[in-house]
């Protein structure tokens, strides 16, 4: 069991689960594990029940000859991005979308045909943001089409802490400078930097306490995920832009 990988995965998976989009209805348990930093079989079982996440982790792990799908580098590849994404071939990913994501039953044939054509002919990576931008229906429990707003919330975004919002003299939210996703002339792009409020707790339980101005963070559905290293910022930016490029083809 890779405890660091399980906890990293929980940081990113808990927010869509909070809203009921993905995974079992075990959000309070996820929050307890995360706040108390407990990585055990229970946590592994909960994360294994995520309909989209877990198949992706298995795909990345298998292609890198790693037994544990919750290996830290495998989890990091899917949510943030790293070279572990590169071994997946177009034929393997096309089969994956049909056999594991059941896309042929969830989107129309024209959209599926276009997606498969692009996968065969252009660069892609099995990254979370690629899935958000290019698999046009959610493959968890909500099958509605994405809007630009839901894509922006669902993607893993990043930004720099530039201030704090207080309540009763305690930090309630982080003020984060980030580049939101916008659609201009039917093309996705990252807009000019804007300040967004990011939540830091679930059910009154704080995910962090050591707030530092100028630190880079990731966030998902408006909730803080993690502090990012310089390399992670660079990777997340790179794979996000690659996913945008694929959408815009």
Tab-separated table of C-alpha atoms in Angstrom:
chain	number	residue	atom	x	y	z
A	1	UNK	CA	0.000	0.000	0.000
A	2	UNK	CA	1.351	3.414	-1.004
A	3	UNK	CA	-0.008	5.674	1.714
A	4	UNK	CA	1.300	8.861	0.109
A	5	UNK	CA	-0.407	7.947	-3.165
A	6	UNK	CA	-3.732	7.223	-1.468
A	7	UNK	CA	-3.681	10.533	0.392
A	8	UNK	CA	-2.672	12.449	-2.736
A	9	UNK	CA	-5.530	10.841	-4.638
A	10	UNK	CA	-7.981	11.743	-1.882
A	11	UNK	CA	-6.960	15.403	-2.016
A	12	UNK	CA	-8.144	15.587	-5.615
A	13	UNK	CA	-11.059	13.137	-5.528
A	14	UNK	CA	-12.873	14.470	-2.475
A	15	UNK	CA	-14.396	17.612	-4.029
A	16	UNK	CA	-16.341	15.996	-6.923
A	17	UNK	CA	-17.433	13.336	-4.435
A	18	UNK	CA	-18.629	16.114	-2.110
A	19	UNK	CA	-21.009	17.296	-4.853
A	20	UNK	CA	-22.091	13.748	-5.697
A	21	UNK	CA	-20.494	13.636	-9.158
A	22	UNK	CA	-18.143	10.682	-8.714
A	23	UNK	CA	-17.544	7.783	-6.360
A	24	UNK	CA	-19.418	6.187	-3.436
A	25	UNK	CA	-21.382	8.300	-0.956
A	26	UNK	CA	-18.545	8.263	1.584
A	27	UNK	CA	-17.484	11.903	1.593
A	28	UNK	CA	-17.327	12.376	5.347
A	29	UNK	CA	-15.094	9.320	5.570
A	30	UNK	CA	-12.840	10.749	2.840
A	31	UNK	CA	-12.628	14.011	4.776
A	32	UNK	CA	-11.784	12.214	8.022
A	33	UNK	CA	-9.045	10.178	6.363
A	34	UNK	CA	-7.590	13.274	4.727
A	35	UNK	CA	-7.619	15.531	7.776
A	36	UNK	CA	-6.268	12.783	10.052
A	37	UNK	CA	-3.826	11.604	7.329
A	38	UNK	CA	-4.935	7.981	7.652
A	39	UNK	CA	-4.335	5.823	4.572
A	40	UNK	CA	-5.779	2.339	5.016
A	41	UNK	CA	-7.775	-0.390	3.233
A	42	UNK	CA	-11.014	1.478	3.841
A	43	UNK	CA	-9.698	4.522	1.977
A	44	UNK	CA	-8.363	2.315	-0.815
A	45	UNK	CA	-11.771	0.631	-1.175
A	46	UNK	CA	-13.591	3.976	-1.345
A	47	UNK	CA	-11.273	5.357	-4.035
A	48	UNK	CA	-11.518	2.112	-6.005
A	49	UNK	CA	-15.246	2.814	-6.340
A	50	UNK	CA	-14.727	5.968	-8.427
A	51	UNK	CA	-16.158	5.093	-11.843
A	52	UNK	CA	-13.780	7.208	-13.963
A	53	UNK	CA	-10.774	7.760	-11.725
A	54	UNK	CA	-9.953	4.147	-10.917
A	55	UNK	CA	-9.930	2.861	-14.531
A	56	UNK	CA	-7.566	5.689	-15.489
A	57	UNK	CA	-5.204	4.847	-12.639
A	58	UNK	CA	-5.200	1.194	-13.687
A	59	UNK	CA	-4.462	2.145	-17.287
A	60	UNK	CA	-1.512	4.359	-16.350
A	61	UNK	CA	-0.152	1.815	-13.848
A	62	UNK	CA	-0.323	-1.085	-16.300
A	63	UNK	CA	1.442	0.848	-19.047
A	64	UNK	CA	4.264	1.704	-16.648
A	65	UNK	CA	4.465	-1.865	-15.288
A	66	UNK	CA	3.396	-0.815	-11.808
A	67	UNK	CA	1.184	-3.179	-9.818
A	68	UNK	CA	-0.379	-0.637	-7.456
A	69	UNK	CA	-2.738	1.843	-9.187
A	70	UNK	CA	-2.399	4.116	-6.154
A	71	UNK	CA	1.357	4.436	-6.531
A	72	UNK	CA	2.240	8.095	-5.906
A	73	UNK	CA	3.659	8.716	-9.393
A	74	UNK	CA	0.631	7.068	-11.047
A	75	UNK	CA	-1.773	9.249	-9.042
A	76	UNK	CA	0.331	12.334	-9.740
A	77	UNK	CA	0.334	11.520	-13.469
A	78	UNK	CA	-3.458	11.448	-13.691
A	79	UNK	CA	-4.272	14.507	-11.589
A	80	UNK	CA	-1.238	16.753	-12.165
A	81	UNK	CA	0.778	15.218	-15.000
A	82	UNK	CA	4.184	13.579	-15.385
A	83	UNK	CA	5.967	11.321	-17.943
A	84	UNK	CA	3.945	8.267	-16.816
A	85	UNK	CA	1.208	9.498	-19.181
A	86	UNK	CA	3.313	9.018	-22.293
A	87	UNK	CA	3.330	5.201	-22.806
A	88	UNK	CA	-0.436	4.956	-23.491
A	89	UNK	CA	-0.988	4.483	-27.243
A	90	UNK	CA	-3.911	5.769	-29.293
A	91	UNK	CA	-5.246	2.243	-29.908
A	92	UNK	CA	-5.102	1.454	-26.208
A	93	UNK	CA	-6.840	4.675	-25.255
A	94	UNK	CA	-9.556	4.213	-27.866
A	95	UNK	CA	-10.218	0.709	-26.515
A	96	UNK	CA	-10.153	2.079	-22.969
A	97	UNK	CA	-12.844	4.678	-23.699
A	98	UNK	CA	-15.095	1.956	-25.076
A	99	UNK	CA	-14.430	-0.910	-22.674
A	100	UNK	CA	-13.895	0.969	-19.403
A	101	UNK	CA	-15.648	4.312	-19.863
A	102	UNK	CA	-18.433	2.853	-22.072
A	103	UNK	CA	-18.384	5.977	-24.218
A	104	UNK	CA	-20.182	4.267	-27.102
A	105	UNK	CA	-23.228	4.100	-24.810
A	106	UNK	CA	-22.924	7.651	-23.458
A	107	UNK	CA	-22.246	9.948	-26.425
A	108	UNK	CA	-23.586	10.083	-29.967
A	109	UNK	CA	-21.815	8.286	-32.806
A	110	UNK	CA	-20.715	11.485	-34.545
A	111	UNK	CA	-18.995	12.838	-31.426
A	112	UNK	CA	-17.435	9.437	-30.729
A	113	UNK	CA	-16.165	9.149	-34.298
A	114	UNK	CA	-14.596	12.602	-34.164
A	115	UNK	CA	-12.967	11.849	-30.812
A	116	UNK	CA	-11.498	8.553	-32.064
A	117	UNK	CA	-10.230	10.219	-35.249
A	118	UNK	CA	-8.449	12.890	-33.204
A	119	UNK	CA	-7.016	10.310	-30.790
A	120	UNK	CA	-5.543	8.349	-33.709
A	121	UNK	CA	-4.042	11.367	-35.441
A	122	UNK	CA	-3.042	13.895	-32.797
A	123	UNK	CA	-1.114	13.985	-29.530
A	124	UNK	CA	-3.117	13.198	-26.413
A	125	UNK	CA	-2.422	12.252	-22.809
A	126	UNK	CA	-4.728	10.299	-20.401
A	127	UNK	CA	-4.737	13.192	-17.941
A	128	UNK	CA	-7.713	14.343	-15.890
A	129	UNK	CA	-7.908	17.683	-17.687
A	130	UNK	CA	-7.778	15.965	-21.067
A	131	UNK	CA	-10.766	13.889	-19.998
A	132	UNK	CA	-12.657	16.957	-18.774
A	133	UNK	CA	-12.129	18.986	-21.949
A	134	UNK	CA	-12.490	16.231	-24.521
A	135	UNK	CA	-14.895	13.605	-23.202
A	136	UNK	CA	-17.981	15.723	-23.618
A	137	UNK	CA	-20.235	13.993	-21.131
A	138	UNK	CA	-19.306	13.300	-17.551
A	139	UNK	CA	-18.674	9.602	-17.086
A	140	UNK	CA	-19.474	9.502	-13.396
A	141	UNK	CA	-23.032	9.774	-12.100
A	142	UNK	CA	-23.922	12.961	-14.001
A	143	UNK	CA	-24.195	12.455	-17.765
A	144	UNK	CA	-25.015	16.054	-18.648
A	145	UNK	CA	-22.919	17.947	-21.161
A	146	UNK	CA	-20.189	20.175	-19.823
A	147	UNK	CA	-20.373	23.946	-20.069
A	148	UNK	CA	-17.240	26.090	-19.954
A	149	UNK	CA	-18.041	26.850	-16.303
A	150	UNK	CA	-18.320	23.182	-15.340
A	151	UNK	CA	-15.144	22.380	-17.297
A	152	UNK	CA	-13.325	25.147	-15.436
A	153	UNK	CA	-14.564	23.812	-12.097
A	154	UNK	CA	-13.970	20.161	-12.952
A	155	UNK	CA	-10.427	20.563	-14.258
A	156	UNK	CA	-7.475	20.623	-11.883
A	157	UNK	CA	-6.537	24.297	-11.831
A	158	UNK	CA	-3.676	26.084	-10.146
A	159	UNK	CA	-2.802	29.531	-8.926
A	160	UNK	CA	-0.881	31.598	-6.410
A	161	UNK	CA	-2.134	32.625	-2.955
A	162	UNK	CA	-2.418	36.431	-2.945
A	163	UNK	CA	-4.540	36.974	0.152
A	164	UNK	CA	-7.098	35.606	2.604
A	165	UNK	CA	-10.767	36.046	3.429
A	166	UNK	CA	-11.410	36.073	7.176
A	167	UNK	CA	-14.339	35.159	9.399
A	168	UNK	CA	-14.152	35.716	13.160
A	169	UNK	CA	-10.448	36.516	12.754
A	170	UNK	CA	-9.730	33.139	11.180
A	171	UNK	CA	-8.950	32.375	7.568
A	172	UNK	CA	-12.136	31.195	5.850
A	173	UNK	CA	-11.027	31.126	2.200
A	174	UNK	CA	-7.867	31.616	0.189
A	175	UNK	CA	-7.647	34.397	-2.382
A	176	UNK	CA	-5.926	32.785	-5.342
A	177	UNK	CA	-4.763	34.430	-8.547
A	178	UNK	CA	-5.496	32.040	-11.384
A	179	UNK	CA	-6.277	31.991	-15.093
A	180	UNK	CA	-9.895	30.891	-15.678
A	181	UNK	CA	-10.954	28.818	-18.661
A	182	UNK	CA	-12.953	30.702	-21.312
A	183	UNK	CA	-14.387	29.986	-24.746
A	184	UNK	CA	-13.597	32.549	-27.473
A	185	UNK	CA	-14.842	31.924	-31.026
A	186	UNK	CA	-15.455	28.287	-30.073
A	187	UNK	CA	-11.844	27.907	-28.935
A	188	UNK	CA	-10.857	27.122	-25.352
A	189	UNK	CA	-8.173	29.268	-23.791
A	190	UNK	CA	-6.917	30.462	-20.431
A	191	UNK	CA	-7.986	34.023	-19.705
A	192	UNK	CA	-6.053	36.800	-17.994
A	193	UNK	CA	-5.330	36.179	-14.282
A	194	UNK	CA	-8.197	36.819	-11.880
A	195	UNK	CA	-8.595	36.358	-8.129
A	196	UNK	CA	-10.841	33.518	-6.998
A	197	UNK	CA	-11.900	32.420	-3.507
A	198	UNK	CA	-10.892	28.823	-2.719
A	199	UNK	CA	-12.401	26.848	0.166
A	200	UNK	CA	-10.090	25.122	2.646
A	201	UNK	CA	-12.321	22.831	4.707
A	202	UNK	CA	-14.940	20.086	4.565
A	203	UNK	CA	-17.595	19.919	7.292
A	204	UNK	CA	-15.622	22.464	9.337
A	205	UNK	CA	-12.443	20.363	9.174
A	206	UNK	CA	-9.507	22.290	7.739
A	207	UNK	CA	-7.293	20.739	5.105
A	208	UNK	CA	-4.394	23.119	5.783
A	209	UNK	CA	-3.335	25.510	8.505
A	210	UNK	CA	0.038	26.827	7.335
A	211	UNK	CA	-1.143	29.546	4.964
A	212	UNK	CA	1.620	31.302	3.041
A	213	UNK	CA	1.316	34.156	0.586
A	214	UNK	CA	2.906	33.522	-2.778
A	215	UNK	CA	2.621	29.723	-2.606
A	216	UNK	CA	1.315	27.829	-5.622
A	217	UNK	CA	-1.662	25.565	-5.016
A	218	UNK	CA	-3.985	23.296	-6.995
A	219	UNK	CA	-7.753	23.306	-6.589
A	220	UNK	CA	-10.758	21.296	-7.804
A	221	UNK	CA	-14.421	22.360	-7.776
A	222	UNK	CA	-13.449	25.406	-5.719
A	223	UNK	CA	-11.698	23.433	-2.962
A	224	UNK	CA	-8.010	23.467	-2.063
A	225	UNK	CA	-6.189	20.291	-3.094
A	226	UNK	CA	-2.477	20.679	-2.399
A	227	UNK	CA	0.586	22.870	-2.462
A	228	UNK	CA	2.525	22.433	-5.704
A	229	UNK	CA	6.227	22.245	-6.384
A	230	UNK	CA	7.718	24.239	-9.247
A	231	UNK	CA	7.911	21.049	-11.315
A	232	UNK	CA	4.273	20.209	-10.609
A	233	UNK	CA	3.159	23.708	-11.632
A	234	UNK	CA	5.083	23.360	-14.875
A	235	UNK	CA	3.649	19.892	-15.549
A	236	UNK	CA	0.059	20.845	-14.756
A	237	UNK	CA	0.352	23.896	-16.991
A	238	UNK	CA	1.855	21.799	-19.810
A	239	UNK	CA	-0.726	19.006	-19.771
A	240	UNK	CA	-3.599	21.471	-19.366
A	241	UNK	CA	-2.479	23.354	-22.468
A	242	UNK	CA	-2.053	20.088	-24.392
A	243	UNK	CA	-5.638	19.151	-23.479
A	244	UNK	CA	-6.839	22.582	-24.644
A	245	UNK	CA	-4.911	22.213	-27.909
A	246	UNK	CA	-6.590	18.839	-28.533
A	247	UNK	CA	-10.029	20.342	-27.917
A	248	UNK	CA	-9.320	23.203	-30.321
A	249	UNK	CA	-8.264	20.985	-33.241
